[in-house]
mmCIF file of C-alpha atoms and ligand atoms in Angstrom:
data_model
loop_
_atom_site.group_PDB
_atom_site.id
_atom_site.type_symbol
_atom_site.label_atom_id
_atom_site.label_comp_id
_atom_site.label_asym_id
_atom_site.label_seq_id
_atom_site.Cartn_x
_atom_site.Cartn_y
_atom_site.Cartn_z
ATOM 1 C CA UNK A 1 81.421 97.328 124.481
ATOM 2 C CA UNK A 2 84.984 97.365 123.890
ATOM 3 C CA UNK A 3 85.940 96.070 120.300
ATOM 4 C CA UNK A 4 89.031 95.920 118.258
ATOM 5 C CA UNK A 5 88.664 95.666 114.227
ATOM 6 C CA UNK A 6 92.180 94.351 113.241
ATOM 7 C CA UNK A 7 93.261 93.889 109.362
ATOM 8 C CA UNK A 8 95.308 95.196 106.884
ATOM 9 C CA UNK A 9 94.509 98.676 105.370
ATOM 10 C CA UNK A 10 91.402 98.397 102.512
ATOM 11 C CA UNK A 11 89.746 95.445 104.373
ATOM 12 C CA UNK A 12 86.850 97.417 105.325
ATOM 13 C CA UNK A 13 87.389 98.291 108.860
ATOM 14 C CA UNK A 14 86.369 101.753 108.345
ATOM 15 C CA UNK A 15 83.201 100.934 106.542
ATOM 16 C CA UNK A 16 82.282 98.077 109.713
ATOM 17 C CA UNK A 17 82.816 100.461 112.462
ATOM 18 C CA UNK A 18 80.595 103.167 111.197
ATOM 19 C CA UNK A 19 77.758 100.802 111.056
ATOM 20 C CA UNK A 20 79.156 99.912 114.835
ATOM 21 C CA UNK A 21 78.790 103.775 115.500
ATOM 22 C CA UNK A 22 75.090 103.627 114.199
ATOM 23 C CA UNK A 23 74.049 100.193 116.125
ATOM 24 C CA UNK A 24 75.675 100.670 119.383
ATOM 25 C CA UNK A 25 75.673 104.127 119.991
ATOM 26 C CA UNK A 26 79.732 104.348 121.204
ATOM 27 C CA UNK A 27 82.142 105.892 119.189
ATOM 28 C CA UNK A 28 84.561 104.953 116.595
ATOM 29 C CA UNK A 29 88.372 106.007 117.374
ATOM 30 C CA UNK A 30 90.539 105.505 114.257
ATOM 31 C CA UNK A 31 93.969 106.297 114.845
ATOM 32 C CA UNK A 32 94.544 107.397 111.137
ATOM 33 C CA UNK A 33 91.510 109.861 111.364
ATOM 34 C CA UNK A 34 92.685 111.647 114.702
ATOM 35 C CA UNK A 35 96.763 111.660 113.098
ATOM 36 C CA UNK A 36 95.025 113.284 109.802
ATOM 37 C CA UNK A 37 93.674 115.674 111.506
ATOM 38 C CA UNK A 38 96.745 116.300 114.172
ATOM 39 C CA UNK A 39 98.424 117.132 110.562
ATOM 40 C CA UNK A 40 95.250 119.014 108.656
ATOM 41 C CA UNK A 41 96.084 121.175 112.264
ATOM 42 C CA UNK A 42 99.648 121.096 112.360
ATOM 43 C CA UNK A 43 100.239 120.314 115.923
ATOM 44 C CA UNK A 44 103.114 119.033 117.316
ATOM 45 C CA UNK A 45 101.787 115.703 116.740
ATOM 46 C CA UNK A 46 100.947 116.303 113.125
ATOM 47 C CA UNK A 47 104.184 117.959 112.516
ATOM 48 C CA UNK A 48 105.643 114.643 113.899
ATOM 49 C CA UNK A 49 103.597 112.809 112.030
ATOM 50 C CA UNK A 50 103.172 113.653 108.294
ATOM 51 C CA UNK A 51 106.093 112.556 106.721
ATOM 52 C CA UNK A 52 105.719 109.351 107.413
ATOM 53 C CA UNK A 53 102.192 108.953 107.149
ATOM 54 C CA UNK A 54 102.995 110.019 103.583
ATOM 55 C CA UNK A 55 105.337 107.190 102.965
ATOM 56 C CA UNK A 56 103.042 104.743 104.338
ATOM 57 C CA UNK A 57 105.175 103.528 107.536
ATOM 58 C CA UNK A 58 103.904 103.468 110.892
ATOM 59 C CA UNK A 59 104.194 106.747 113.912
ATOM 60 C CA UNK A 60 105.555 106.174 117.011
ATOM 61 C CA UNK A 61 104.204 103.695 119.443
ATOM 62 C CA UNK A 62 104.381 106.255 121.524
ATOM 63 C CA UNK A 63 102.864 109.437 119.965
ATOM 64 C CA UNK A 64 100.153 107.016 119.157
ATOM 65 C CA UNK A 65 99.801 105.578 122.632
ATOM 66 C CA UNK A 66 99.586 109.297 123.820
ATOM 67 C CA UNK A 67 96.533 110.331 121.443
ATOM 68 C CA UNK A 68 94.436 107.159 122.376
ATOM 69 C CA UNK A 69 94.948 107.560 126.155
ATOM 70 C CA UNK A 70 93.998 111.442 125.828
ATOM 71 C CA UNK A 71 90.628 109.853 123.436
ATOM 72 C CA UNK A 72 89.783 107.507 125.601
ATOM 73 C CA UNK A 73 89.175 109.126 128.352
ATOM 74 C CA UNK A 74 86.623 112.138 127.193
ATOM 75 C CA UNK A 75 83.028 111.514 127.940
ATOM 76 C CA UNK A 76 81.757 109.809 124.229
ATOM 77 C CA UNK A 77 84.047 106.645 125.169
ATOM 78 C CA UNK A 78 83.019 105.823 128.669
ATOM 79 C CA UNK A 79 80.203 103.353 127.177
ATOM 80 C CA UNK A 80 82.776 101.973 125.188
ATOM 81 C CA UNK A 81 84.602 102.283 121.701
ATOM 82 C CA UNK A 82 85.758 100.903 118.009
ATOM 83 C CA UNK A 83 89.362 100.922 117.951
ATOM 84 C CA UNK A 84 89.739 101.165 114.428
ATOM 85 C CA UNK A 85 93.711 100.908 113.038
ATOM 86 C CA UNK A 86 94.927 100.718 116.205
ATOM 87 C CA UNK A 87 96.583 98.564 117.924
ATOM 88 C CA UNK A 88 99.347 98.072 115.468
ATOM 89 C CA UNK A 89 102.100 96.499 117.251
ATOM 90 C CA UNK A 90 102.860 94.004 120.165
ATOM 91 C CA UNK A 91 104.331 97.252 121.619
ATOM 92 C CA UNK A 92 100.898 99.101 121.447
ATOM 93 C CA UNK A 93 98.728 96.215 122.300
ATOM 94 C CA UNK A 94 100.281 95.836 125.453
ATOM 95 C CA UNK A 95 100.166 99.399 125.951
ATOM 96 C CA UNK A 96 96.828 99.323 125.892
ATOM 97 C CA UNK A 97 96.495 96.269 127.803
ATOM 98 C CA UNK A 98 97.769 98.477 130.792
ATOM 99 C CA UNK A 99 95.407 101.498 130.018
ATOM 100 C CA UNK A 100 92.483 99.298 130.202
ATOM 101 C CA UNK A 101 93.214 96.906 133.167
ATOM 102 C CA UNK A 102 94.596 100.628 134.823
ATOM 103 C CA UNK A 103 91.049 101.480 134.729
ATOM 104 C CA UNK A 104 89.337 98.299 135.698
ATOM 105 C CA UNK A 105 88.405 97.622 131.673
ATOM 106 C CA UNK A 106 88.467 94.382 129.479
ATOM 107 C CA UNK A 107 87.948 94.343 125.793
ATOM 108 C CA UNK A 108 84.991 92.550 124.844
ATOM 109 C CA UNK A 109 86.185 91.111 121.603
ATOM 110 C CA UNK A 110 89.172 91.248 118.921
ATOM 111 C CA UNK A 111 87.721 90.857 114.944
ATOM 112 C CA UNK A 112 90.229 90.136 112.382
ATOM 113 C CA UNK A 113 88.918 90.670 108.851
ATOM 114 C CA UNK A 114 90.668 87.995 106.634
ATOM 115 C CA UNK A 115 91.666 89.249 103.294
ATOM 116 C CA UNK A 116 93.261 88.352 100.119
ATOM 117 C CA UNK A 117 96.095 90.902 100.274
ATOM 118 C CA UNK A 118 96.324 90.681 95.976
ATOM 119 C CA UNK A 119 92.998 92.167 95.908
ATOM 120 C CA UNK A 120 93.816 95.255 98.364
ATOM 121 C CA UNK A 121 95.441 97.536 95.953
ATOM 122 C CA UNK A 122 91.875 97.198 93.358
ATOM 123 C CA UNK A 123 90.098 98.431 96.515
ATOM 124 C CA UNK A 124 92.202 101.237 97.461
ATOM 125 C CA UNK A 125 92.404 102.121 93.608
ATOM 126 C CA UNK A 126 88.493 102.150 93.696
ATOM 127 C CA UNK A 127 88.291 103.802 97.055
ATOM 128 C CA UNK A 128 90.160 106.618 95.796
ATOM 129 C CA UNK A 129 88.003 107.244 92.775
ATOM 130 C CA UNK A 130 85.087 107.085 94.404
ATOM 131 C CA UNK A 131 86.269 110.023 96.982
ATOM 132 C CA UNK A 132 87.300 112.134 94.086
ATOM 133 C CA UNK A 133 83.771 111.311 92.470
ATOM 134 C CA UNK A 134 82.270 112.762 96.032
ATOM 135 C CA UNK A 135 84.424 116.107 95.261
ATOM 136 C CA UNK A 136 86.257 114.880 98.678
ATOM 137 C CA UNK A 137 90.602 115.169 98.425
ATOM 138 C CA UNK A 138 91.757 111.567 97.923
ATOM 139 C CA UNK A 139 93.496 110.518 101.221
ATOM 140 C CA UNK A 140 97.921 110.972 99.856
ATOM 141 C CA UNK A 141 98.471 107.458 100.922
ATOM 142 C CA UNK A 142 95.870 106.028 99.053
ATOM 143 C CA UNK A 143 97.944 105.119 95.616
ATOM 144 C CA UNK A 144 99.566 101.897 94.848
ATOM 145 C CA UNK A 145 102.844 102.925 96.238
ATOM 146 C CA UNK A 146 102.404 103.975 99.400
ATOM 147 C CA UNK A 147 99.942 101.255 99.610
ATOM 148 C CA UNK A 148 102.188 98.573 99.258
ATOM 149 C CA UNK A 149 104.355 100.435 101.926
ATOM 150 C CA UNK A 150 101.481 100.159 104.286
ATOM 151 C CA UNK A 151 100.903 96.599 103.381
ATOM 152 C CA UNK A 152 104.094 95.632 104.085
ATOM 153 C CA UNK A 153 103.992 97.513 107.590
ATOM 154 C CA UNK A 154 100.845 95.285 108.073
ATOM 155 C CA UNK A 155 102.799 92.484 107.442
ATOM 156 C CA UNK A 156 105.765 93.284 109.488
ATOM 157 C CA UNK A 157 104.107 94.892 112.216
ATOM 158 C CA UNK A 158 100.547 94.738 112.901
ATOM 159 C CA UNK A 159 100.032 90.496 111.716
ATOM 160 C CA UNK A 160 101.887 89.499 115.175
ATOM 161 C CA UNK A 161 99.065 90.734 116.877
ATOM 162 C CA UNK A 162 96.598 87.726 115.415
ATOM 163 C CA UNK A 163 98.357 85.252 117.687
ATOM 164 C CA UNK A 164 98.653 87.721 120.499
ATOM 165 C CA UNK A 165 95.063 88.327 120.973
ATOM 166 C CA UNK A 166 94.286 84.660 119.812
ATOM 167 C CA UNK A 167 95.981 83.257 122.790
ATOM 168 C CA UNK A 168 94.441 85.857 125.012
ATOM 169 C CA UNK A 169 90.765 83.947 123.752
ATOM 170 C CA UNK A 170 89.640 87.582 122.613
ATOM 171 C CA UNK A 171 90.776 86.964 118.373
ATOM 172 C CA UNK A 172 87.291 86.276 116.507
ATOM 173 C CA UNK A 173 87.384 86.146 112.519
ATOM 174 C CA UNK A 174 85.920 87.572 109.792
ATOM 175 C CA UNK A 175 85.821 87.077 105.861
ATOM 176 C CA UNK A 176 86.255 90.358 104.174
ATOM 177 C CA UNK A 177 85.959 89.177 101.490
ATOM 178 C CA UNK A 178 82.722 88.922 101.556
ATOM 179 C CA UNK A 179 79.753 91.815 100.598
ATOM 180 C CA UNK A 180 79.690 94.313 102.926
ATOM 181 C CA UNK A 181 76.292 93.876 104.225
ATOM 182 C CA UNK A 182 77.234 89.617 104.798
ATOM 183 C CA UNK A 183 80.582 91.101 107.084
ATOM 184 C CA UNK A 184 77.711 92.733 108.930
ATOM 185 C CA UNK A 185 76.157 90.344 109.842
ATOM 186 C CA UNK A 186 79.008 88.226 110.729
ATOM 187 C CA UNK A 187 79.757 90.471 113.565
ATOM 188 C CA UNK A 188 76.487 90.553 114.266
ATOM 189 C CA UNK A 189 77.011 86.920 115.272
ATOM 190 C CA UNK A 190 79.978 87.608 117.220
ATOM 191 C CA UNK A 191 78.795 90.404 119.103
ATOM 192 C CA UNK A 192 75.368 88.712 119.693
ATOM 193 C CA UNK A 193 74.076 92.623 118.511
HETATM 194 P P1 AMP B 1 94.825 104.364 108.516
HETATM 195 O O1 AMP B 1 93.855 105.466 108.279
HETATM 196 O O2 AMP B 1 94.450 103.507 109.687
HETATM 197 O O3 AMP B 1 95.119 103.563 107.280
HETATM 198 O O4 AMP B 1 96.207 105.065 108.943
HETATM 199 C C1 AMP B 1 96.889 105.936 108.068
HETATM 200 C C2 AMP B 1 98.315 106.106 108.525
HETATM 201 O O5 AMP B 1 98.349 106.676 109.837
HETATM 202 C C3 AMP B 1 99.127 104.819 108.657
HETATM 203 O O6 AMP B 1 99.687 104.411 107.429
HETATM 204 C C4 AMP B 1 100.179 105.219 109.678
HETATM 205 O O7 AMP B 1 101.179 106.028 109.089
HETATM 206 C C5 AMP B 1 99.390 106.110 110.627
HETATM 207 N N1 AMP B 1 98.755 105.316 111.709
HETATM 208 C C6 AMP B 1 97.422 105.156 111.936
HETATM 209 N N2 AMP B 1 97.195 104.386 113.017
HETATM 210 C C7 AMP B 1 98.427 104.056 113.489
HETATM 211 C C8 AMP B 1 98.885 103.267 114.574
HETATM 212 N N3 AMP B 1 98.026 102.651 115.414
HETATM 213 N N4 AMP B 1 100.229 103.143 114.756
HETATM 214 C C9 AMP B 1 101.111 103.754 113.951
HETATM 215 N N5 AMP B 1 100.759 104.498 112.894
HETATM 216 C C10 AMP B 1 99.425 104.655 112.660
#
């Protein structure tokens, strides 16, 4: 399977996919993870990269389109994959439009998590206390500033892409909202697994 989780940062993509990972056995490929580490590495991509990760705006459609092509094809996502913070623009959904149908491929489904955007920056707020609590370093871009810099790149950038997919047929919703374990279960219901 082939599935996009679409939604503004702190709606609980991350969470959903790694239960994804655990039920269907393909992997999950967040864009932000494989930038953090491009910049915990400081390759050319990281270098590229860090500044304005750290400000909250958005990389490159085209340094990002280069690391998912490279991802998608090693041997973990030939089953299929959780794109998780990616796409993010029109300009990388219809890049990977063409990477797909280049390789025969269709995506399988599109699930938007619907979320009160007011109650975002509480989540990220708790999300970064409970890393520190773990002894883990709180992701830089997880404080109220930068968060609302990311929000607003949400806004701008990535929201475009609800009516893209929706007119494709692909868009289902979800309420984030919800408890975590009810979100489950609502894509349970629109994966039919
Ligand atoms: P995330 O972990 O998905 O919240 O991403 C963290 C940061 O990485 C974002 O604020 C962006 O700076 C960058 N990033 C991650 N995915 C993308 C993407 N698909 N397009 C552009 N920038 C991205």
């Amino acid at each position: 399977m082939r599935i996009i989780l679409l939604g503004p940062p702190g709606a609980g993509k991350g969470t959903q996919a790694a239960r994804l990972v655990e039920r269907l056995g393909i992997p999950q490929l967040s864009t932000g993870d494989m930038l953090r580490a491009a910049v915990a590495a400081g390759t050319p991509v990281g270098l590229k990269a860090k500044a304005i990760m750290d400000r909250g705006d958005l990389v490159s459609d085209e340094v990002v389109l280069g690391i998912v092509a490279d991802r998608i094809e090693e041997a973990d996502a030939q089953k299929g994959f959780i794109l998780d913070g990616f796409p993010r623009t029109v300009a990388q959904a219809e890049g990977l439009d063409k990477m797909l149908a280049g390789k025969g491929l269709k995506l399988d489904a599109v699930i938007e998590f619907k979320v009160d955007h007011e109650a975002l920056v509480d989540r990220i707020v708790k999300r970064a206390k409970e890393t520190e609590a773990r002894g883990e370093a709180v992701r830089k871009d997880d404080n109220p500033d930068v968060f609302k810099t990311r929000l607003e790149a949400y806004k701008a950038q990535t929201a475009p892409l609800s009516s893209y997919y929706a007119s494709k047929g692909d868009l289902k919703t979800v309420d984030g909202m919800k408890a975590i374990d009810e979100v489950t279960e609502a894509i349970k219901g629109i994966l039919g697994r």
